[in-house]
Amino acid sequence: MCGRFQLKISTSLLARIFNAVSTVENFETRGEIFPSNDSPVLINDPQQANSRRLGLMKWGFQFSGSKKLIINARSETIAEKPLFKDSFHQRRCLIPAQAFYEWSGPSGNKIKHQIRGENEEIFALAGLYKKFDFENEDSWRFTIITTEANEEIAEIHDRMPVIITKDDISSWLDPKGEKTELKSLLQPFAGRLSIEPPPAQRLF
DNA sequence: CCAGACGTTGTT
DNA sequence: GTCTGG
DNA sequence: CCAGACGTTGTT
DNA sequence: GTCTGG
């Protein structure tokens, strides 16, 4: 899954890297991003085709009347679940992250692993976004899509966030994207990762 | 119509 | 809030 | 996501 | 157990 990630970079640089127009003036980065925090999110400009925007959104969908934040969406079911369906069709986004975190070990004695790209590339995590109008808030929120862990991550966890590679960014954000093609992008990461600390050694 | 679910992960 | 099931 | 708090009154 | 803060 993905319950925390890292981002420590100016939004203007981030916008340049992802070829987007930034709507964020001065995002105070905390470095580590937690559920409920605001973080920059990349979307396709709804007003203008092929124009990317970078804007702040809050991490976590929510049911009205519930306090629980829904910070992940299973890739296997996003096309059917009522909470995610319309977002999957019309409001897909990417969440820039320089690392994400997974935990291993028993509760009370958990080990936190930081996962980065092998050459420090900035991840584009697949996400969905949606507007929420309750709790005296009018807020745009995002959630991060998960898939099965790849071989490396499986050592510490059975799920991981979907990472969209540079070449697939336009396809994922394309408002005219075909459902089948979109789903085919939701795969466990095929490249190499760096995990720190590394997974515990297997004895056998 | 009303009641109840609506989500994921991890833990048991 | 909105959808589903009864 | 995890870690840590979870409380009030009165006195200094 | 549940809520809050980071």
Coordinates of C-alpha atoms (C1' of nucleotides) in Angstrom, one line a residue:
Chain A
M1 CA 0.0 0.0 0.0
C2 CA 1.1 3.5 0.3
G3 CA 0.4 5.4 3.5
R4 CA 3.2 8.0 3.4
F5 CA 5.6 9.5 0.9
Q6 CA 8.4 12.0 0.6
L7 CA 8.5 15.2 -1.5
K8 CA 11.0 18.0 -0.9
I9 CA 11.3 20.1 -4.0
S10 CA 10.0 23.5 -5.0
T11 CA 6.7 23.4 -6.9
S12 CA 8.1 25.6 -9.7
L13 CA 10.9 23.1 -10.4
L14 CA 8.4 20.2 -10.1
A15 CA 6.2 21.9 -12.6
R16 CA 9.1 22.3 -15.0
I17 CA 10.1 18.6 -14.6
F18 CA 6.6 17.5 -15.5
N19 CA 6.0 20.1 -18.1
A20 CA 3.0 21.6 -16.3
V21 CA 1.6 24.9 -15.4
S22 CA 1.8 25.5 -11.6
T23 CA -1.2 26.9 -9.8
V24 CA 0.7 26.8 -6.5
E25 CA 2.6 29.8 -5.3
N26 CA 4.4 28.8 -2.2
F27 CA 3.9 25.2 -1.1
E28 CA 5.6 24.7 2.3
T29 CA 7.0 21.3 1.9
R30 CA 7.4 19.3 5.1
G31 CA 9.4 16.6 3.3
E32 CA 7.4 13.7 4.5
I33 CA 3.8 13.8 3.4
F34 CA 1.1 12.2 5.6
P35 CA -2.5 11.4 5.0
S36 CA -4.7 14.5 5.3
N37 CA -1.7 16.7 4.2
D38 CA -1.8 18.9 1.1
S39 CA 0.5 17.9 -1.7
P40 CA 1.1 18.9 -5.3
V41 CA -0.8 16.8 -7.9
L42 CA -0.5 16.7 -11.7
I43 CA -3.7 16.7 -13.7
N44 CA -4.7 17.3 -17.3
D45 CA -6.2 20.8 -17.5
P46 CA -10.0 20.2 -17.8
Q47 CA -10.3 23.4 -19.8
Q48 CA -7.5 22.8 -22.2
A49 CA -6.5 19.5 -23.8
N50 CA -2.9 18.5 -23.5
S51 CA -2.1 21.0 -20.9
R52 CA -0.9 19.8 -17.6
R53 CA -1.6 21.6 -14.3
L54 CA 0.1 21.2 -11.0
G55 CA -2.0 22.0 -8.0
L56 CA -2.4 21.3 -4.3
M57 CA -4.8 18.7 -3.1
K58 CA -5.5 17.0 0.2
W59 CA -4.7 13.4 0.6
G60 CA -7.7 11.2 1.4
F61 CA -11.2 10.6 0.0
Q62 CA -13.9 10.3 2.6
F63 CA -17.5 9.3 3.0
S64 CA -19.8 11.9 4.3
G65 CA -20.2 11.4 8.0
S66 CA -17.1 9.3 8.3
K67 CA -13.8 10.5 9.6
K68 CA -11.7 7.8 8.0
L69 CA -9.6 8.9 5.1
I70 CA -9.5 6.6 2.1
I71 CA -5.9 7.1 1.1
N72 CA -5.7 4.2 -1.4
A73 CA -7.8 2.6 -4.2
R74 CA -7.2 -0.9 -5.4
S75 CA -6.4 -0.9 -9.1
E76 CA -8.3 -4.2 -9.5
T77 CA -11.6 -2.6 -8.6
I78 CA -11.4 1.1 -9.3
A79 CA -13.6 0.8 -12.4
E80 CA -16.5 -0.7 -10.4
K81 CA -16.4 0.9 -6.9
P82 CA -18.9 3.7 -6.6
L83 CA -16.5 5.9 -4.8
F84 CA -13.8 5.7 -7.5
K85 CA -15.7 4.9 -10.7
D86 CA -16.3 8.4 -12.0
S87 CA -12.8 9.6 -11.0
F88 CA -11.3 6.7 -12.9
H89 CA -13.2 7.7 -16.0
Q90 CA -12.7 11.5 -15.7
R91 CA -10.3 12.6 -13.0
R92 CA -7.0 10.7 -13.1
C93 CA -4.0 12.3 -11.7
L94 CA -0.3 11.7 -10.8
I95 CA 1.3 12.3 -7.4
P96 CA 4.9 13.3 -7.6
A97 CA 7.0 11.6 -4.9
Q98 CA 10.7 11.2 -4.3
A99 CA 10.2 8.2 -2.1
F100 CA 7.4 6.2 -0.5
Y101 CA 7.4 4.2 2.6
E102 CA 6.3 0.7 3.6
W103 CA 6.5 -1.0 7.0
S104 CA 7.5 -4.5 7.9
G105 CA 7.5 -6.4 11.2
P106 CA 4.9 -6.7 14.0
S107 CA 3.0 -3.7 15.3
G108 CA 4.8 -2.0 18.1
N109 CA 8.1 -3.0 16.5
K110 CA 7.7 -1.9 12.9
I111 CA 10.6 -1.2 10.6
K112 CA 10.1 1.7 8.2
H113 CA 11.5 1.2 4.7
Q114 CA 12.2 4.1 2.4
I115 CA 11.8 3.2 -1.3
R116 CA 13.4 5.3 -4.0
G117 CA 14.0 4.9 -7.7
E118 CA 17.5 3.5 -8.4
N119 CA 18.6 6.7 -10.1
E120 CA 16.7 9.0 -7.8
E121 CA 14.0 9.7 -10.4
I122 CA 10.9 11.4 -9.1
F123 CA 8.0 8.9 -9.1
A124 CA 4.7 9.7 -10.6
L125 CA 2.2 7.7 -8.5
A126 CA -1.1 6.9 -10.2
G127 CA -4.0 8.5 -8.4
L128 CA -7.6 9.7 -8.7
Y129 CA -9.0 13.0 -7.6
K130 CA -12.4 14.3 -6.7
K131 CA -14.1 17.3 -5.1
F132 CA -15.6 16.9 -1.6
D133 CA -18.2 19.3 -0.3
F134 CA -18.7 18.7 3.4
E135 CA -17.4 19.4 6.8
N136 CA -17.4 23.2 6.0
E137 CA -14.8 22.4 3.4
D138 CA -14.8 22.6 -0.3
S139 CA -11.8 20.6 -1.1
W140 CA -10.2 18.7 -3.9
R141 CA -8.8 15.4 -2.7
F142 CA -6.6 12.7 -4.1
T143 CA -6.1 9.0 -3.4
I144 CA -3.2 6.7 -4.5
I145 CA -3.8 3.6 -6.6
T146 CA -2.3 0.4 -5.4
T147 CA -1.4 -2.9 -7.1
E148 CA 0.4 -6.1 -6.2
A149 CA 3.9 -5.7 -4.9
N150 CA 6.7 -6.4 -7.4
E151 CA 9.4 -8.9 -6.5
E152 CA 11.5 -6.5 -4.6
I153 CA 8.7 -5.0 -2.5
A154 CA 7.1 -8.4 -1.8
E155 CA 10.0 -8.9 0.7
I156 CA 8.4 -6.4 3.0
H157 CA 4.8 -6.0 1.8
D158 CA 2.1 -7.4 -0.5
R159 CA 0.9 -4.2 -2.1
M160 CA 2.6 -1.1 -3.5
P161 CA 1.6 2.2 -5.2
V162 CA 1.3 2.1 -9.0
I163 CA 4.2 4.0 -10.5
I164 CA 3.6 5.5 -13.9
T165 CA 6.8 5.7 -16.0
K166 CA 7.7 8.9 -18.0
D167 CA 6.5 7.4 -21.3
D168 CA 3.1 6.6 -20.0
I169 CA 2.3 9.9 -18.2
S170 CA 0.4 11.4 -21.2
S171 CA -1.6 8.2 -21.7
W172 CA -2.7 8.1 -18.1
L173 CA -3.8 11.7 -18.0
D174 CA -5.4 11.7 -21.5
P175 CA -9.1 12.4 -20.9
K176 CA -9.9 10.3 -24.0
G177 CA -8.0 7.3 -22.6
E178 CA -9.5 3.9 -23.3
K179 CA -10.5 2.0 -20.2
T180 CA -8.7 -1.1 -21.3
E181 CA -5.5 0.8 -22.1
L182 CA -5.7 2.7 -18.8
K183 CA -6.1 -0.5 -16.8
S184 CA -3.1 -2.0 -18.6
L185 CA -0.9 0.8 -17.1
L186 CA -1.8 -0.3 -13.6
Q187 CA 1.0 -2.8 -13.1
P188 CA 3.6 -3.5 -10.4
F189 CA 6.7 -1.4 -11.1
A190 CA 9.0 -3.2 -13.6
G191 CA 12.2 -1.3 -12.9
R192 CA 14.7 -1.5 -10.1
L193 CA 14.2 0.2 -6.7
S194 CA 16.3 1.0 -3.8
I195 CA 15.0 0.0 -0.4
E196 CA 16.5 1.4 2.8
P197 CA 16.9 -0.3 5.1
P198 CA 16.9 -3.4 2.9
P199 CA 14.4 -6.2 3.6
A200 CA 15.6 -8.6 6.4
Q201 CA 17.7 -11.4 5.1
R202 CA 15.8 -14.7 4.7
L203 CA 17.5 -17.4 6.6
F204 CA 16.8 -20.0 4.0
Chain B
dC1 C1' -40.1 4.0 0.9
dC2 C1' -36.0 3.3 4.6
dA3 C1' -31.7 1.3 6.2
dG4 C1' -27.3 0.6 5.5
dA5 C1' -23.3 0.6 2.9
dC6 C1' -19.9 3.3 0.8
dG7 C1' -12.7 1.9 1.3
dT8 C1' -8.0 -0.1 2.2
dT9 C1' -4.8 -2.2 5.0
dG10 C1' -3.5 -4.9 8.6
dT11 C1' -4.6 -7.8 12.3
dT12 C1' -6.9 -11.5 14.3
Chain C
dG1 C1' -24.1 12.8 -0.1
dT2 C1' -25.6 8.8 -3.1
dC3 C1' -26.4 4.2 -4.3
dT4 C1' -28.2 -0.5 -3.4
dG5 C1' -31.1 -4.0 -1.5
dG6 C1' -35.1 -5.3 0.5
Chain D
dC1 C1' 0.7 5.3 7.4
dC2 C1' 2.4 5.1 12.7
dA3 C1' 3.1 6.9 17.4
dG4 C1' 1.3 8.7 21.2
dA5 C1' -2.2 10.6 23.8
dC6 C1' -6.4 9.9 25.9
dG7 C1' -7.6 15.4 31.8
dT8 C1' -8.9 19.0 35.2
dT9 C1' -8.1 22.1 38.8
dG10 C1' -5.3 24.9 41.3
dT11 C1' -0.8 26.5 42.4
dT12 C1' 3.7 28.2 41.1
Chain E
dG1 C1' -10.3 1.2 21.7
dT2 C1' -10.1 5.6 19.3
dC3 C1' -8.7 10.0 18.1
dT4 C1' -5.0 13.3 16.8
dG5 C1' -0.8 15.0 15.0
dG6 C1' 2.9 14.6 12.1

